[in-house]
Amino acid sequence: MSIIFVHKFKVPKLQVRDVVYIGMLMALSFIISKFNINTQFISIRLAFIITVIIGYSYGPIWGASIAGISDILFTFINGQMYYPGFTVSAVLTGFLYGLFLYKNKEAKFSHIVVCQILIVIFVNTILNTLWLTLLYNIPWQTIITARIIKQLITMPIQIAIIFLILRSKNLKKLLFRM
């Protein structure tokens, strides 16, 4: 199993066009973060799509780095209070997407599901709940049930979105050109 992931930790060297492409994706992520799917009970943020594409295109190291930089930049651009815990979550998310999706040109459904389950359990439910309890001094028992329910509802939607986007012929054409 470890031999399979060894090639994923080789950091691809970025060329100028890669830096431009990443910059455009970061800008697109900022724009997409302004649009969410909202219901009375749940909000689904769509900016994760860009993190998926970066992890898929550049691997776990660049995925983690770009996700961390984006989190810090967007926090300050939006005028929000910076909390480093959420940057840790962003870095871990970018790393996991890169680990499971990089060099996975067929976008295997099983890899997407396992990756998303790990992100939902460890990042979204455990870590982000911890950051919220520390930041706002809320007992975790107060919010954990609602957060678990939200994750159970949004996880299949996110898996479907990731699968459809990574199987998109338009994305493959764009990545081939880059």
Short mmCIF file of N, CA and C in Angstrom, two decimals:
data_model
loop_
_atom_site.label_atom_id
_atom_site.label_comp_id
_atom_site.label_asym_id
_atom_site.label_seq_id
_atom_site.Cartn_x
_atom_site.Cartn_y
_atom_site.Cartn_z
N MET A 1 0.83 -1.20 0.00
CA MET A 1 0.00 0.00 0.00
C MET A 1 0.87 1.26 0.00
N SER A 2 1.95 1.25 0.80
CA SER A 2 2.79 2.45 0.87
C SER A 2 3.53 2.70 -0.44
N ILE A 3 3.83 1.62 -1.18
CA ILE A 3 4.52 1.79 -2.45
C ILE A 3 3.63 2.54 -3.44
N ILE A 4 2.34 2.33 -3.36
CA ILE A 4 1.40 3.00 -4.26
C ILE A 4 1.46 4.52 -4.08
N PHE A 5 1.61 4.99 -2.84
CA PHE A 5 1.56 6.42 -2.56
C PHE A 5 2.92 7.11 -2.66
N VAL A 6 4.01 6.37 -2.83
CA VAL A 6 5.33 6.98 -2.84
C VAL A 6 5.46 8.02 -3.95
N HIS A 7 4.99 7.70 -5.16
CA HIS A 7 5.12 8.64 -6.27
C HIS A 7 4.29 9.90 -6.05
N LYS A 8 3.34 9.87 -5.15
CA LYS A 8 2.50 11.04 -4.91
C LYS A 8 3.21 12.10 -4.08
N PHE A 9 4.29 11.71 -3.39
CA PHE A 9 5.00 12.66 -2.55
C PHE A 9 6.14 13.36 -3.27
N LYS A 10 6.37 13.00 -4.51
CA LYS A 10 7.34 13.73 -5.31
C LYS A 10 6.67 15.05 -5.70
N VAL A 11 7.30 16.13 -5.34
CA VAL A 11 6.71 17.44 -5.60
C VAL A 11 6.97 17.82 -7.05
N PRO A 12 5.90 17.94 -7.85
CA PRO A 12 6.12 18.34 -9.24
C PRO A 12 6.66 19.77 -9.29
N LYS A 13 7.63 19.98 -10.16
CA LYS A 13 8.18 21.32 -10.33
C LYS A 13 7.18 22.16 -11.10
N LEU A 14 6.97 23.35 -10.61
CA LEU A 14 6.01 24.25 -11.25
C LEU A 14 6.71 25.10 -12.29
N GLN A 15 6.05 25.21 -13.43
CA GLN A 15 6.50 26.12 -14.46
C GLN A 15 5.65 27.38 -14.36
N VAL A 16 5.99 28.37 -15.15
CA VAL A 16 5.27 29.64 -15.10
C VAL A 16 3.78 29.42 -15.37
N ARG A 17 3.47 28.58 -16.35
CA ARG A 17 2.06 28.35 -16.68
C ARG A 17 1.32 27.68 -15.51
N ASP A 18 2.04 26.85 -14.73
CA ASP A 18 1.42 26.23 -13.55
C ASP A 18 1.09 27.27 -12.50
N VAL A 19 2.01 28.20 -12.28
CA VAL A 19 1.79 29.25 -11.29
C VAL A 19 0.61 30.12 -11.71
N VAL A 20 0.51 30.42 -13.01
CA VAL A 20 -0.61 31.21 -13.53
C VAL A 20 -1.91 30.43 -13.34
N TYR A 21 -1.90 29.15 -13.67
CA TYR A 21 -3.07 28.29 -13.54
C TYR A 21 -3.51 28.22 -12.07
N ILE A 22 -2.56 28.04 -11.16
CA ILE A 22 -2.88 27.98 -9.73
C ILE A 22 -3.44 29.32 -9.26
N GLY A 23 -2.85 30.41 -9.71
CA GLY A 23 -3.36 31.73 -9.35
C GLY A 23 -4.79 31.94 -9.83
N MET A 24 -5.07 31.48 -11.05
CA MET A 24 -6.44 31.59 -11.57
C MET A 24 -7.39 30.71 -10.75
N LEU A 25 -6.94 29.53 -10.38
CA LEU A 25 -7.80 28.66 -9.56
C LEU A 25 -8.04 29.26 -8.18
N MET A 26 -7.02 29.89 -7.61
CA MET A 26 -7.20 30.54 -6.30
C MET A 26 -8.20 31.68 -6.41
N ALA A 27 -8.10 32.47 -7.47
CA ALA A 27 -9.06 33.56 -7.68
C ALA A 27 -10.46 33.01 -7.87
N LEU A 28 -10.57 31.94 -8.65
CA LEU A 28 -11.87 31.30 -8.86
C LEU A 28 -12.42 30.75 -7.55
N SER A 29 -11.55 30.21 -6.71
CA SER A 29 -11.96 29.71 -5.40
C SER A 29 -12.55 30.83 -4.55
N PHE A 30 -11.90 31.99 -4.60
CA PHE A 30 -12.40 33.14 -3.84
C PHE A 30 -13.78 33.54 -4.33
N ILE A 31 -13.97 33.54 -5.65
CA ILE A 31 -15.27 33.91 -6.21
C ILE A 31 -16.32 32.87 -5.87
N ILE A 32 -15.97 31.59 -6.04
CA ILE A 32 -16.92 30.51 -5.75
C ILE A 32 -17.30 30.49 -4.28
N SER A 33 -16.38 30.89 -3.41
CA SER A 33 -16.69 30.88 -1.98
C SER A 33 -17.82 31.83 -1.61
N LYS A 34 -18.12 32.76 -2.51
CA LYS A 34 -19.22 33.69 -2.27
C LYS A 34 -20.58 33.09 -2.61
N PHE A 35 -20.56 31.97 -3.34
CA PHE A 35 -21.79 31.31 -3.75
C PHE A 35 -21.91 29.97 -3.02
N ASN A 36 -22.97 29.82 -2.28
CA ASN A 36 -23.22 28.59 -1.55
C ASN A 36 -24.61 28.09 -1.88
N ILE A 37 -24.81 26.79 -1.68
CA ILE A 37 -26.14 26.22 -1.81
C ILE A 37 -26.74 26.25 -0.40
N ASN A 38 -27.75 27.08 -0.21
CA ASN A 38 -28.32 27.26 1.12
C ASN A 38 -29.74 26.72 1.18
N THR A 39 -30.01 26.00 2.25
CA THR A 39 -31.37 25.62 2.58
C THR A 39 -31.67 26.20 3.96
N GLN A 40 -32.82 25.89 4.46
CA GLN A 40 -33.17 26.42 5.78
C GLN A 40 -32.26 25.84 6.86
N PHE A 41 -31.75 24.63 6.63
CA PHE A 41 -30.99 23.94 7.67
C PHE A 41 -29.51 23.77 7.37
N ILE A 42 -29.15 23.77 6.09
CA ILE A 42 -27.78 23.43 5.72
C ILE A 42 -27.27 24.38 4.64
N SER A 43 -25.97 24.65 4.71
CA SER A 43 -25.30 25.43 3.68
C SER A 43 -24.15 24.58 3.13
N ILE A 44 -24.14 24.41 1.81
CA ILE A 44 -23.06 23.66 1.17
C ILE A 44 -22.17 24.66 0.46
N ARG A 45 -20.92 24.69 0.86
CA ARG A 45 -19.96 25.60 0.25
C ARG A 45 -19.30 24.90 -0.93
N LEU A 46 -19.17 25.61 -2.03
CA LEU A 46 -18.68 25.00 -3.26
C LEU A 46 -17.19 25.21 -3.51
N ALA A 47 -16.52 25.97 -2.66
CA ALA A 47 -15.11 26.25 -2.87
C ALA A 47 -14.24 25.01 -2.76
N PHE A 48 -14.75 23.94 -2.15
CA PHE A 48 -13.97 22.71 -2.04
C PHE A 48 -13.63 22.14 -3.42
N ILE A 49 -14.43 22.49 -4.43
CA ILE A 49 -14.20 21.98 -5.79
C ILE A 49 -12.81 22.39 -6.28
N ILE A 50 -12.40 23.60 -5.99
CA ILE A 50 -11.09 24.08 -6.45
C ILE A 50 -9.98 23.35 -5.72
N THR A 51 -10.16 23.09 -4.43
CA THR A 51 -9.17 22.32 -3.67
C THR A 51 -9.03 20.92 -4.27
N VAL A 52 -10.14 20.34 -4.67
CA VAL A 52 -10.13 19.02 -5.32
C VAL A 52 -9.32 19.08 -6.61
N ILE A 53 -9.59 20.09 -7.44
CA ILE A 53 -8.90 20.21 -8.73
C ILE A 53 -7.40 20.42 -8.53
N ILE A 54 -7.02 21.22 -7.56
CA ILE A 54 -5.59 21.45 -7.30
C ILE A 54 -4.93 20.17 -6.79
N GLY A 55 -5.56 19.47 -5.86
CA GLY A 55 -5.01 18.21 -5.38
C GLY A 55 -4.90 17.18 -6.49
N TYR A 56 -5.91 17.12 -7.33
CA TYR A 56 -5.94 16.20 -8.48
C TYR A 56 -4.83 16.53 -9.47
N SER A 57 -4.57 17.82 -9.66
CA SER A 57 -3.60 18.27 -10.66
C SER A 57 -2.16 18.28 -10.16
N TYR A 58 -1.95 18.60 -8.87
CA TYR A 58 -0.59 18.85 -8.39
C TYR A 58 -0.14 17.98 -7.22
N GLY A 59 -1.01 17.17 -6.65
CA GLY A 59 -0.60 16.24 -5.61
C GLY A 59 -0.76 16.78 -4.20
N PRO A 60 -0.37 15.95 -3.23
CA PRO A 60 -0.63 16.29 -1.82
C PRO A 60 0.18 17.46 -1.28
N ILE A 61 1.43 17.59 -1.70
CA ILE A 61 2.27 18.65 -1.14
C ILE A 61 1.79 20.02 -1.64
N TRP A 62 1.62 20.14 -2.96
CA TRP A 62 1.11 21.41 -3.49
C TRP A 62 -0.34 21.64 -3.09
N GLY A 63 -1.12 20.57 -3.04
CA GLY A 63 -2.52 20.72 -2.61
C GLY A 63 -2.62 21.29 -1.21
N ALA A 64 -1.78 20.76 -0.31
CA ALA A 64 -1.76 21.25 1.07
C ALA A 64 -1.25 22.69 1.14
N SER A 65 -0.17 22.97 0.43
CA SER A 65 0.42 24.31 0.46
C SER A 65 -0.54 25.37 -0.07
N ILE A 66 -1.14 25.07 -1.20
CA ILE A 66 -2.04 26.05 -1.83
C ILE A 66 -3.30 26.23 -0.99
N ALA A 67 -3.81 25.15 -0.41
CA ALA A 67 -4.99 25.26 0.45
C ALA A 67 -4.69 26.12 1.68
N GLY A 68 -3.51 25.96 2.26
CA GLY A 68 -3.13 26.77 3.42
C GLY A 68 -2.95 28.23 3.08
N ILE A 69 -2.26 28.49 1.97
CA ILE A 69 -2.07 29.88 1.54
C ILE A 69 -3.41 30.53 1.22
N SER A 70 -4.27 29.80 0.53
CA SER A 70 -5.59 30.33 0.17
C SER A 70 -6.40 30.66 1.42
N ASP A 71 -6.36 29.78 2.41
CA ASP A 71 -7.11 30.02 3.64
C ASP A 71 -6.65 31.31 4.32
N ILE A 72 -5.35 31.49 4.42
CA ILE A 72 -4.82 32.70 5.06
C ILE A 72 -5.18 33.95 4.25
N LEU A 73 -4.95 33.90 2.94
CA LEU A 73 -5.26 35.06 2.09
C LEU A 73 -6.73 35.43 2.14
N PHE A 74 -7.60 34.45 1.98
CA PHE A 74 -9.03 34.73 1.92
C PHE A 74 -9.57 35.21 3.26
N THR A 75 -8.98 34.74 4.34
CA THR A 75 -9.40 35.23 5.66
C THR A 75 -9.14 36.72 5.78
N PHE A 76 -7.94 37.14 5.37
CA PHE A 76 -7.61 38.56 5.47
C PHE A 76 -8.33 39.40 4.43
N ILE A 77 -8.50 38.87 3.23
CA ILE A 77 -9.22 39.61 2.19
C ILE A 77 -10.67 39.85 2.61
N ASN A 78 -11.27 38.85 3.24
CA ASN A 78 -12.67 38.98 3.68
C ASN A 78 -12.80 39.78 4.97
N GLY A 79 -11.68 40.16 5.57
CA GLY A 79 -11.72 40.93 6.80
C GLY A 79 -12.18 40.13 8.01
N GLN A 80 -11.96 38.82 7.96
CA GLN A 80 -12.35 37.97 9.08
C GLN A 80 -11.20 37.83 10.06
N MET A 81 -11.55 37.34 11.25
CA MET A 81 -10.52 37.07 12.24
C MET A 81 -9.80 35.79 11.85
N TYR A 82 -8.48 35.82 11.88
CA TYR A 82 -7.68 34.65 11.51
C TYR A 82 -7.57 33.70 12.70
N TYR A 83 -7.81 32.42 12.42
CA TYR A 83 -7.61 31.38 13.43
C TYR A 83 -6.80 30.26 12.79
N PRO A 84 -5.60 29.98 13.29
CA PRO A 84 -4.71 29.03 12.63
C PRO A 84 -5.26 27.60 12.56
N GLY A 85 -6.16 27.24 13.44
CA GLY A 85 -6.73 25.90 13.41
C GLY A 85 -7.42 25.60 12.09
N PHE A 86 -8.14 26.60 11.55
CA PHE A 86 -8.82 26.38 10.28
C PHE A 86 -7.83 26.26 9.12
N THR A 87 -6.67 26.90 9.26
CA THR A 87 -5.62 26.72 8.25
C THR A 87 -5.09 25.29 8.31
N VAL A 88 -4.93 24.76 9.50
CA VAL A 88 -4.52 23.35 9.64
C VAL A 88 -5.54 22.44 8.95
N SER A 89 -6.81 22.71 9.14
CA SER A 89 -7.87 21.92 8.49
C SER A 89 -7.78 22.05 6.97
N ALA A 90 -7.56 23.26 6.47
CA ALA A 90 -7.45 23.47 5.03
C ALA A 90 -6.25 22.72 4.46
N VAL A 91 -5.12 22.79 5.16
CA VAL A 91 -3.91 22.10 4.71
C VAL A 91 -4.14 20.59 4.67
N LEU A 92 -4.74 20.06 5.70
CA LEU A 92 -5.01 18.62 5.76
C LEU A 92 -5.98 18.20 4.65
N THR A 93 -6.97 19.02 4.39
CA THR A 93 -7.93 18.73 3.32
C THR A 93 -7.24 18.71 1.96
N GLY A 94 -6.43 19.73 1.67
CA GLY A 94 -5.69 19.77 0.41
C GLY A 94 -4.74 18.59 0.27
N PHE A 95 -4.12 18.22 1.37
CA PHE A 95 -3.22 17.07 1.38
C PHE A 95 -3.96 15.78 1.05
N LEU A 96 -5.11 15.57 1.69
CA LEU A 96 -5.87 14.34 1.46
C LEU A 96 -6.40 14.26 0.03
N TYR A 97 -6.91 15.37 -0.50
CA TYR A 97 -7.36 15.35 -1.89
C TYR A 97 -6.20 15.01 -2.83
N GLY A 98 -5.05 15.59 -2.58
CA GLY A 98 -3.88 15.29 -3.41
C GLY A 98 -3.43 13.85 -3.26
N LEU A 99 -3.46 13.35 -2.04
CA LEU A 99 -3.02 11.99 -1.78
C LEU A 99 -3.89 10.96 -2.49
N PHE A 100 -5.18 11.16 -2.46
CA PHE A 100 -6.09 10.17 -3.04
C PHE A 100 -6.40 10.40 -4.52
N LEU A 101 -6.28 11.62 -5.00
CA LEU A 101 -6.74 11.90 -6.36
C LEU A 101 -5.62 12.17 -7.37
N TYR A 102 -4.43 12.53 -6.90
CA TYR A 102 -3.32 12.82 -7.81
C TYR A 102 -2.90 11.55 -8.53
N LYS A 103 -2.61 11.66 -9.80
CA LYS A 103 -2.23 10.52 -10.64
C LYS A 103 -3.34 9.48 -10.70
N ASN A 104 -4.57 9.89 -10.44
CA ASN A 104 -5.74 9.02 -10.49
C ASN A 104 -6.60 9.53 -11.64
N LYS A 105 -6.09 9.42 -12.84
CA LYS A 105 -6.72 10.06 -14.00
C LYS A 105 -8.11 9.53 -14.30
N GLU A 106 -8.42 8.32 -13.83
CA GLU A 106 -9.76 7.78 -14.05
C GLU A 106 -10.75 8.23 -12.99
N ALA A 107 -10.27 8.91 -11.97
CA ALA A 107 -11.10 9.37 -10.86
C ALA A 107 -11.94 8.22 -10.30
N LYS A 108 -11.25 7.25 -9.72
CA LYS A 108 -11.94 6.08 -9.19
C LYS A 108 -12.89 6.49 -8.07
N PHE A 109 -14.09 6.00 -8.19
CA PHE A 109 -15.13 6.33 -7.23
C PHE A 109 -14.72 5.92 -5.82
N SER A 110 -14.07 4.77 -5.68
CA SER A 110 -13.67 4.29 -4.34
C SER A 110 -12.67 5.24 -3.69
N HIS A 111 -11.76 5.80 -4.47
CA HIS A 111 -10.78 6.75 -3.92
C HIS A 111 -11.47 8.03 -3.46
N ILE A 112 -12.44 8.48 -4.25
CA ILE A 112 -13.18 9.69 -3.89
C ILE A 112 -13.96 9.47 -2.60
N VAL A 113 -14.60 8.32 -2.48
CA VAL A 113 -15.41 8.03 -1.29
C VAL A 113 -14.53 7.94 -0.05
N VAL A 114 -13.43 7.18 -0.13
CA VAL A 114 -12.55 7.04 1.04
C VAL A 114 -11.98 8.40 1.44
N CYS A 115 -11.53 9.16 0.46
CA CYS A 115 -10.98 10.50 0.73
C CYS A 115 -12.01 11.38 1.42
N GLN A 116 -13.21 11.40 0.88
CA GLN A 116 -14.24 12.27 1.45
C GLN A 116 -14.65 11.81 2.84
N ILE A 117 -14.71 10.51 3.08
CA ILE A 117 -15.03 10.00 4.42
C ILE A 117 -13.97 10.45 5.43
N LEU A 118 -12.69 10.35 5.05
CA LEU A 118 -11.62 10.79 5.96
C LEU A 118 -11.72 12.28 6.25
N ILE A 119 -11.99 13.07 5.21
CA ILE A 119 -12.12 14.52 5.40
C ILE A 119 -13.31 14.83 6.29
N VAL A 120 -14.43 14.17 6.04
CA VAL A 120 -15.64 14.43 6.83
C VAL A 120 -15.43 14.06 8.30
N ILE A 121 -14.83 12.91 8.54
CA ILE A 121 -14.67 12.46 9.94
C ILE A 121 -13.60 13.28 10.65
N PHE A 122 -12.39 13.29 10.10
CA PHE A 122 -11.27 13.87 10.84
C PHE A 122 -11.17 15.39 10.73
N VAL A 123 -11.43 15.93 9.55
CA VAL A 123 -11.27 17.37 9.38
C VAL A 123 -12.55 18.11 9.76
N ASN A 124 -13.64 17.80 9.04
CA ASN A 124 -14.87 18.58 9.23
C ASN A 124 -15.54 18.34 10.58
N THR A 125 -15.60 17.08 11.00
CA THR A 125 -16.31 16.79 12.24
C THR A 125 -15.42 16.96 13.47
N ILE A 126 -14.27 16.34 13.49
CA ILE A 126 -13.44 16.38 14.70
C ILE A 126 -12.66 17.70 14.81
N LEU A 127 -11.81 17.98 13.82
CA LEU A 127 -10.96 19.18 13.93
C LEU A 127 -11.75 20.48 13.91
N ASN A 128 -12.64 20.64 12.93
CA ASN A 128 -13.37 21.91 12.85
C ASN A 128 -14.29 22.12 14.05
N THR A 129 -14.84 21.05 14.59
CA THR A 129 -15.63 21.18 15.83
C THR A 129 -14.72 21.62 16.98
N LEU A 130 -13.52 21.04 17.04
CA LEU A 130 -12.55 21.45 18.07
C LEU A 130 -12.21 22.93 17.91
N TRP A 131 -11.94 23.37 16.68
CA TRP A 131 -11.59 24.79 16.47
C TRP A 131 -12.75 25.70 16.88
N LEU A 132 -13.97 25.31 16.55
CA LEU A 132 -15.12 26.14 16.92
C LEU A 132 -15.31 26.20 18.43
N THR A 133 -15.11 25.07 19.10
CA THR A 133 -15.27 25.08 20.57
C THR A 133 -14.18 25.91 21.24
N LEU A 134 -12.97 25.85 20.71
CA LEU A 134 -11.89 26.65 21.29
C LEU A 134 -12.06 28.14 20.97
N LEU A 135 -12.48 28.43 19.74
CA LEU A 135 -12.60 29.82 19.31
C LEU A 135 -13.75 30.54 19.99
N TYR A 136 -14.90 29.88 20.07
CA TYR A 136 -16.10 30.52 20.61
C TYR A 136 -16.46 30.06 22.02
N ASN A 137 -15.63 29.22 22.61
CA ASN A 137 -15.85 28.74 23.97
C ASN A 137 -17.24 28.09 24.12
N ILE A 138 -17.58 27.25 23.12
CA ILE A 138 -18.85 26.53 23.12
C ILE A 138 -18.54 25.08 23.51
N PRO A 139 -19.30 24.50 24.41
CA PRO A 139 -19.07 23.08 24.71
C PRO A 139 -19.32 22.23 23.46
N TRP A 140 -18.43 21.28 23.19
CA TRP A 140 -18.55 20.48 21.97
C TRP A 140 -19.85 19.67 21.96
N GLN A 141 -20.35 19.31 23.11
CA GLN A 141 -21.59 18.53 23.18
C GLN A 141 -22.77 19.33 22.59
N THR A 142 -22.65 20.64 22.64
CA THR A 142 -23.72 21.51 22.15
C THR A 142 -23.83 21.47 20.63
N ILE A 143 -22.70 21.35 19.93
CA ILE A 143 -22.73 21.47 18.48
C ILE A 143 -22.42 20.18 17.72
N ILE A 144 -21.93 19.17 18.39
CA ILE A 144 -21.46 17.98 17.67
C ILE A 144 -22.58 17.26 16.93
N THR A 145 -23.74 17.14 17.52
CA THR A 145 -24.84 16.42 16.85
C THR A 145 -25.25 17.13 15.56
N ALA A 146 -25.40 18.42 15.62
CA ALA A 146 -25.78 19.18 14.42
C ALA A 146 -24.70 19.06 13.35
N ARG A 147 -23.45 19.09 13.75
CA ARG A 147 -22.35 19.00 12.79
C ARG A 147 -22.29 17.61 12.15
N ILE A 148 -22.55 16.57 12.92
CA ILE A 148 -22.56 15.21 12.35
C ILE A 148 -23.69 15.07 11.35
N ILE A 149 -24.87 15.55 11.70
CA ILE A 149 -26.01 15.48 10.78
C ILE A 149 -25.71 16.24 9.49
N LYS A 150 -25.13 17.42 9.62
CA LYS A 150 -24.77 18.20 8.42
C LYS A 150 -23.80 17.42 7.54
N GLN A 151 -22.79 16.81 8.14
CA GLN A 151 -21.80 16.07 7.37
C GLN A 151 -22.41 14.84 6.70
N LEU A 152 -23.34 14.18 7.37
CA LEU A 152 -24.00 13.01 6.78
C LEU A 152 -24.86 13.40 5.58
N ILE A 153 -25.41 14.59 5.61
CA ILE A 153 -26.22 15.07 4.49
C ILE A 153 -25.35 15.57 3.34
N THR A 154 -24.30 16.32 3.65
CA THR A 154 -23.49 16.93 2.60
C THR A 154 -22.48 15.98 1.96
N MET A 155 -22.05 14.95 2.69
CA MET A 155 -21.02 14.06 2.16
C MET A 155 -21.41 13.41 0.83
N PRO A 156 -22.59 12.80 0.71
CA PRO A 156 -22.93 12.20 -0.59
C PRO A 156 -23.04 13.22 -1.72
N ILE A 157 -23.48 14.42 -1.39
CA ILE A 157 -23.56 15.49 -2.40
C ILE A 157 -22.16 15.87 -2.87
N GLN A 158 -21.24 16.02 -1.93
CA GLN A 158 -19.87 16.37 -2.29
C GLN A 158 -19.20 15.25 -3.09
N ILE A 159 -19.44 14.01 -2.71
CA ILE A 159 -18.87 12.89 -3.46
C ILE A 159 -19.38 12.90 -4.90
N ALA A 160 -20.66 13.12 -5.08
CA ALA A 160 -21.23 13.16 -6.43
C ALA A 160 -20.64 14.32 -7.24
N ILE A 161 -20.51 15.48 -6.62
CA ILE A 161 -19.95 16.65 -7.32
C ILE A 161 -18.50 16.37 -7.72
N ILE A 162 -17.71 15.83 -6.80
CA ILE A 162 -16.30 15.53 -7.10
C ILE A 162 -16.22 14.53 -8.25
N PHE A 163 -17.00 13.46 -8.17
CA PHE A 163 -16.97 12.44 -9.21
C PHE A 163 -17.33 13.02 -10.57
N LEU A 164 -18.39 13.80 -10.62
CA LEU A 164 -18.82 14.38 -11.90
C LEU A 164 -17.80 15.35 -12.47
N ILE A 165 -17.21 16.16 -11.61
CA ILE A 165 -16.23 17.13 -12.08
C ILE A 165 -14.96 16.45 -12.57
N LEU A 166 -14.46 15.47 -11.82
CA LEU A 166 -13.23 14.81 -12.22
C LEU A 166 -13.42 13.91 -13.44
N ARG A 167 -14.63 13.51 -13.71
CA ARG A 167 -14.93 12.72 -14.91
C ARG A 167 -15.29 13.61 -16.10
N SER A 168 -15.35 14.90 -15.88
CA SER A 168 -15.74 15.85 -16.93
C SER A 168 -14.70 15.90 -18.04
N LYS A 169 -15.16 15.78 -19.26
CA LYS A 169 -14.25 15.87 -20.41
C LYS A 169 -13.67 17.27 -20.54
N ASN A 170 -14.45 18.27 -20.15
CA ASN A 170 -13.95 19.66 -20.24
C ASN A 170 -12.79 19.88 -19.29
N LEU A 171 -12.86 19.34 -18.08
CA LEU A 171 -11.75 19.48 -17.14
C LEU A 171 -10.53 18.77 -17.67
N LYS A 172 -10.71 17.58 -18.23
CA LYS A 172 -9.57 16.83 -18.78
C LYS A 172 -8.93 17.57 -19.94
N LYS A 173 -9.74 18.22 -20.78
CA LYS A 173 -9.18 19.02 -21.88
C LYS A 173 -8.37 20.19 -21.34
N LEU A 174 -8.91 20.87 -20.33
CA LEU A 174 -8.22 22.00 -19.73
C LEU A 174 -6.90 21.56 -19.11
N LEU A 175 -6.92 20.46 -18.35
CA LEU A 175 -5.70 19.98 -17.72
C LEU A 175 -4.68 19.51 -18.75
N PHE A 176 -5.15 18.93 -19.85
CA PHE A 176 -4.25 18.49 -20.91
C PHE A 176 -3.53 19.69 -21.53
N ARG A 177 -4.26 20.80 -21.69
CA ARG A 177 -3.65 22.00 -22.25
C ARG A 177 -2.64 22.60 -21.29
N MET A 178 -2.88 22.46 -20.01
CA MET A 178 -1.97 23.04 -19.03
C MET A 178 -0.76 22.13 -18.87
#
